[in-house]
mmCIF file of C-alpha atoms and ligand atoms in Angstrom:
data_model
loop_
_atom_site.group_PDB
_atom_site.id
_atom_site.type_symbol
_atom_site.label_atom_id
_atom_site.label_comp_id
_atom_site.label_asym_id
_atom_site.label_seq_id
_atom_site.Cartn_x
_atom_site.Cartn_y
_atom_site.Cartn_z
ATOM 1 C CA MET A 1 -78.315 70.764 19.848
ATOM 2 C CA ALA A 2 -74.571 70.429 19.241
ATOM 3 C CA ARG A 3 -75.397 71.012 15.537
ATOM 4 C CA LEU A 4 -76.567 74.572 16.229
ATOM 5 C CA PRO A 5 -74.038 77.234 15.164
ATOM 6 C CA GLY A 6 -71.773 78.249 18.004
ATOM 7 C CA VAL A 7 -72.926 75.374 20.220
ATOM 8 C CA GLY A 8 -70.395 72.640 21.048
ATOM 9 C CA GLU A 9 -70.913 69.349 22.856
ATOM 10 C CA LYS A 10 -70.457 70.852 26.324
ATOM 11 C CA THR A 11 -72.853 73.736 25.741
ATOM 12 C CA ALA A 12 -75.423 71.330 24.262
ATOM 13 C CA GLN A 13 -75.150 69.191 27.374
ATOM 14 C CA ARG A 14 -75.582 72.267 29.588
ATOM 15 C CA TYR A 15 -78.746 73.250 27.668
ATOM 16 C CA VAL A 16 -80.252 69.771 27.934
ATOM 17 C CA LEU A 17 -79.546 69.514 31.666
ATOM 18 C CA TRP A 18 -80.976 72.968 32.273
ATOM 19 C CA LEU A 19 -84.110 72.224 30.237
ATOM 20 C CA LEU A 20 -84.617 69.037 32.263
ATOM 21 C CA THR A 21 -84.350 70.824 35.611
ATOM 22 C CA ALA A 22 -85.914 74.234 34.895
ATOM 23 C CA ASP A 23 -89.674 74.890 34.986
ATOM 24 C CA GLU A 24 -91.288 72.282 32.736
ATOM 25 C CA SER A 25 -93.599 74.829 31.066
ATOM 26 C CA TYR A 26 -90.561 76.663 29.674
ATOM 27 C CA ALA A 27 -89.198 73.536 27.942
ATOM 28 C CA ARG A 28 -92.646 72.715 26.500
ATOM 29 C CA ALA A 29 -93.209 76.288 25.260
ATOM 30 C CA LEU A 30 -89.759 76.302 23.632
ATOM 31 C CA GLY A 31 -90.537 72.993 21.896
ATOM 32 C CA GLU A 32 -93.809 74.353 20.519
ATOM 33 C CA ALA A 33 -92.185 77.601 19.376
ATOM 34 C CA LEU A 34 -89.460 75.642 17.576
ATOM 35 C CA SER A 35 -91.918 73.380 15.770
ATOM 36 C CA ALA A 36 -94.036 76.399 14.697
ATOM 37 C CA LEU A 37 -90.944 78.248 13.445
ATOM 38 C CA ARG A 38 -90.684 76.443 10.109
ATOM 39 C CA ASP A 39 -94.451 76.655 9.517
ATOM 40 C CA GLN A 40 -94.696 80.384 10.144
ATOM 41 C CA LEU A 41 -91.452 81.733 8.724
ATOM 42 C CA GLY A 42 -89.693 81.088 5.435
ATOM 43 C CA PRO A 43 -87.603 82.818 2.777
ATOM 44 C CA CYS A 44 -89.235 85.791 1.016
ATOM 45 C CA ALA A 45 -90.250 84.703 -2.488
ATOM 46 C CA ARG A 46 -88.820 87.903 -3.984
ATOM 47 C CA CYS A 47 -85.604 88.614 -2.105
ATOM 48 C CA GLY A 48 -84.751 85.692 0.192
ATOM 49 C CA ASN A 49 -85.075 87.654 3.442
ATOM 50 C CA ILE A 50 -86.945 86.040 6.342
ATOM 51 C CA ALA A 51 -90.691 86.459 5.862
ATOM 52 C CA GLU A 52 -93.935 85.418 7.509
ATOM 53 C CA ILE A 53 -95.681 82.712 5.513
ATOM 54 C CA CYS A 54 -99.186 83.788 4.560
ATOM 55 C CA ASP A 55 -101.468 81.468 2.521
ATOM 56 C CA GLY A 56 -98.468 79.371 1.488
ATOM 57 C CA SER A 57 -96.428 82.259 0.116
ATOM 58 C CA ALA A 58 -94.093 84.710 1.785
ATOM 59 C CA LEU A 59 -93.089 88.319 1.130
ATOM 60 C CA CYS A 60 -90.891 90.112 3.657
ATOM 61 C CA SER A 61 -91.610 93.478 5.266
ATOM 62 C CA ILE A 62 -88.996 95.194 3.043
ATOM 63 C CA CYS A 63 -90.554 93.891 -0.201
ATOM 64 C CA LEU A 64 -94.006 94.906 1.069
ATOM 65 C CA ASP A 65 -92.844 98.407 2.088
ATOM 66 C CA THR A 66 -94.073 100.716 -0.700
ATOM 67 C CA LYS A 67 -91.813 103.546 0.520
ATOM 68 C CA ARG A 68 -88.713 101.568 -0.474
ATOM 69 C CA ASP A 69 -86.914 102.546 -3.668
ATOM 70 C CA GLY A 70 -87.329 99.525 -5.935
ATOM 71 C CA LYS A 71 -84.807 100.931 -8.439
ATOM 72 C CA THR A 72 -81.915 100.361 -6.029
ATOM 73 C CA LEU A 73 -81.099 96.726 -5.378
ATOM 74 C CA CYS A 74 -78.548 95.648 -2.792
ATOM 75 C CA VAL A 75 -77.117 92.160 -3.341
ATOM 76 C CA VAL A 76 -75.950 90.339 -0.208
ATOM 77 C CA ALA A 77 -74.700 86.839 0.513
ATOM 78 C CA ARG A 78 -76.800 86.036 3.564
ATOM 79 C CA VAL A 79 -79.763 87.313 5.567
ATOM 80 C CA HIS A 80 -77.316 88.224 8.391
ATOM 81 C CA ASP A 81 -75.691 90.725 6.011
ATOM 82 C CA LEU A 82 -79.054 92.206 5.034
ATOM 83 C CA MET A 83 -79.819 92.697 8.724
ATOM 84 C CA ALA A 84 -76.430 94.360 9.325
ATOM 85 C CA ILE A 85 -77.107 96.834 6.488
ATOM 86 C CA GLU A 86 -80.632 97.471 7.778
ATOM 87 C CA ARG A 87 -79.186 98.268 11.216
ATOM 88 C CA ALA A 88 -77.069 101.002 9.606
ATOM 89 C CA GLY A 89 -80.373 102.581 8.551
ATOM 90 C CA SER A 90 -79.185 104.323 5.376
ATOM 91 C CA MET A 91 -80.282 101.803 2.748
ATOM 92 C CA ARG A 92 -83.596 102.860 1.201
ATOM 93 C CA GLY A 93 -83.640 100.327 -1.622
ATOM 94 C CA ARG A 94 -84.487 96.670 -1.669
ATOM 95 C CA TYR A 95 -82.417 93.487 -1.435
ATOM 96 C CA PHE A 96 -81.509 90.255 -3.132
ATOM 97 C CA VAL A 97 -80.032 87.464 -0.989
ATOM 98 C CA LEU A 98 -77.742 85.123 -2.922
ATOM 99 C CA GLY A 99 -77.746 82.481 -0.190
ATOM 100 C CA LYS A 100 -74.085 81.628 -0.807
ATOM 101 C CA LEU A 101 -70.835 82.932 -2.226
ATOM 102 C CA LEU A 102 -68.781 81.650 -5.114
ATOM 103 C CA SER A 103 -66.196 79.351 -3.538
ATOM 104 C CA PRO A 104 -63.946 77.198 -5.713
ATOM 105 C CA LEU A 105 -62.450 75.641 -2.561
ATOM 106 C CA GLU A 106 -65.855 74.448 -1.386
ATOM 107 C CA GLY A 107 -66.912 73.464 -4.898
ATOM 108 C CA ILE A 108 -69.497 76.276 -5.234
ATOM 109 C CA GLY A 109 -69.489 77.487 -8.847
ATOM 110 C CA PRO A 110 -71.438 80.179 -10.752
ATOM 111 C CA GLU A 111 -74.169 77.624 -11.589
ATOM 112 C CA ASP A 112 -74.895 77.234 -7.864
ATOM 113 C CA LEU A 113 -75.796 80.909 -7.478
ATOM 114 C CA PRO A 114 -79.272 82.278 -8.355
ATOM 115 C CA ILE A 115 -77.905 84.539 -11.113
ATOM 116 C CA GLU A 116 -80.880 84.080 -13.476
ATOM 117 C CA ARG A 117 -83.330 85.017 -10.719
ATOM 118 C CA LEU A 118 -81.262 88.109 -9.982
ATOM 119 C CA LEU A 119 -81.179 89.185 -13.636
ATOM 120 C CA ASP A 120 -84.959 88.624 -13.892
ATOM 121 C CA ARG A 121 -85.513 90.724 -10.810
ATOM 122 C CA ILE A 122 -83.349 93.576 -12.193
ATOM 123 C CA ARG A 123 -85.291 93.571 -15.480
ATOM 124 C CA ARG A 124 -88.728 93.203 -13.958
ATOM 125 C CA ASP A 125 -88.294 95.933 -11.312
ATOM 126 C CA GLY A 126 -86.499 98.316 -13.699
ATOM 127 C CA VAL A 127 -83.540 98.459 -11.309
ATOM 128 C CA THR A 128 -81.106 101.299 -12.114
ATOM 129 C CA GLU A 129 -78.447 100.667 -9.459
ATOM 130 C CA VAL A 130 -77.143 97.346 -8.156
ATOM 131 C CA ILE A 131 -75.072 97.647 -4.976
ATOM 132 C CA VAL A 132 -72.866 94.612 -4.450
ATOM 133 C CA ALA A 133 -72.512 94.132 -0.695
ATOM 134 C CA THR A 134 -70.748 90.785 -0.549
ATOM 135 C CA PRO A 135 -68.138 90.616 2.252
ATOM 136 C CA PRO A 136 -64.559 91.775 1.612
ATOM 137 C CA SER A 137 -63.172 88.215 1.611
ATOM 138 C CA VAL A 138 -61.676 86.125 -1.209
ATOM 139 C CA ASP A 139 -65.052 84.474 -1.901
ATOM 140 C CA GLY A 140 -66.885 87.805 -1.534
ATOM 141 C CA GLU A 141 -64.587 89.483 -4.072
ATOM 142 C CA ALA A 142 -64.852 86.539 -6.493
ATOM 143 C CA THR A 143 -68.645 86.762 -6.265
ATOM 144 C CA ALA A 144 -68.524 90.535 -6.867
ATOM 145 C CA LEU A 145 -66.516 89.941 -10.063
ATOM 146 C CA LEU A 146 -68.978 87.294 -11.239
ATOM 147 C CA LEU A 147 -71.855 89.717 -10.615
ATOM 148 C CA LYS A 148 -70.004 92.398 -12.538
ATOM 149 C CA ARG A 149 -69.679 90.088 -15.546
ATOM 150 C CA GLU A 150 -73.344 89.041 -15.422
ATOM 151 C CA VAL A 151 -74.952 92.397 -14.633
ATOM 152 C CA THR A 152 -72.849 94.718 -16.832
ATOM 153 C CA PRO A 153 -74.733 93.858 -20.090
ATOM 154 C CA LEU A 154 -77.977 95.100 -18.484
ATOM 155 C CA ASP A 155 -77.019 98.780 -18.506
ATOM 156 C CA VAL A 156 -77.409 99.476 -14.778
ATOM 157 C CA THR A 157 -75.040 101.339 -12.471
ATOM 158 C CA LEU A 158 -73.043 98.741 -10.576
ATOM 159 C CA THR A 159 -71.411 99.718 -7.290
ATOM 160 C CA ARG A 160 -69.502 97.911 -4.566
ATOM 161 C CA ILE A 161 -69.592 98.903 -0.898
ATOM 162 C CA ALA A 162 -66.409 100.650 0.242
ATOM 163 C CA SER A 163 -63.974 99.007 2.576
ATOM 164 C CA GLY A 164 -64.012 100.074 6.164
ATOM 165 C CA VAL A 165 -65.524 96.699 6.712
ATOM 166 C CA PRO A 166 -62.339 94.767 7.654
ATOM 167 C CA HIS A 167 -60.875 92.425 5.032
ATOM 168 C CA GLY A 168 -61.897 88.858 5.709
ATOM 169 C CA GLY A 169 -64.474 90.207 8.139
ATOM 170 C CA ASP A 170 -68.158 89.481 8.321
ATOM 171 C CA LEU A 171 -70.638 92.265 7.557
ATOM 172 C CA GLU A 172 -72.659 90.895 10.444
ATOM 173 C CA PHE A 173 -70.105 92.190 12.954
ATOM 174 C CA ALA A 174 -69.626 95.637 11.448
ATOM 175 C CA ASP A 175 -70.985 98.374 13.684
ATOM 176 C CA PRO A 176 -73.780 100.518 12.187
ATOM 177 C CA ILE A 177 -71.500 103.556 11.648
ATOM 178 C CA THR A 178 -68.874 101.547 9.733
ATOM 179 C CA MET A 179 -71.628 99.834 7.741
ATOM 180 C CA GLY A 180 -73.251 103.202 6.955
ATOM 181 C CA ARG A 181 -69.914 104.626 5.763
ATOM 182 C CA ALA A 182 -69.190 101.556 3.653
ATOM 183 C CA LEU A 183 -72.557 101.980 1.977
ATOM 184 C CA ALA A 184 -72.204 105.758 1.496
ATOM 185 C CA GLY A 185 -68.683 105.311 0.064
ATOM 186 C CA ARG A 186 -69.666 102.683 -2.503
ATOM 187 C CA ARG A 187 -67.791 102.845 -5.788
ATOM 188 C CA ALA A 188 -68.381 101.781 -9.355
ATOM 189 C CA LEU A 189 -67.597 98.096 -9.712
HETATM 190 ZN ZN1 ZN B 1 -88.358 90.282 0.429
#
């Protein structure tokens, strides 16, 4: 349990002791829910969001929503960021989750990012605007520049969310109003 994000050794120990002394049915139900988690949920085959697995394949509720504007594609680093933008409520397009950011320090290069899948998606869906919503950090900016280089030849409008999201900050912690403003104030990249 100490491997869970935000959980250290002491917290893990507290959880284990509590699970051993609390109502047994709770611990058993939690165990079953955890083992079902990976069978029932997985990454959306189209965008990388969390999706329910159905007959071995998964499409998320956003990709299945026919009212979404498929011509606007918002590129994010992680599912947390997608959820933060969804909470703001002003994004009517669809998403593409990169899964990671370009990070020379951590040895993550352009070849480690799903650029070809992104370009395929843009072509196949006839996307007209790509909104780059990577975080305003060094790695986020480097990734935005890489996307600019790769996407520019495709003749789509390329925009970057405005700041207002603090530099070095995580989109996940931006409040919905700030996130909404950052999205509304996006600029050409
Ligand atoms: Zn999806």
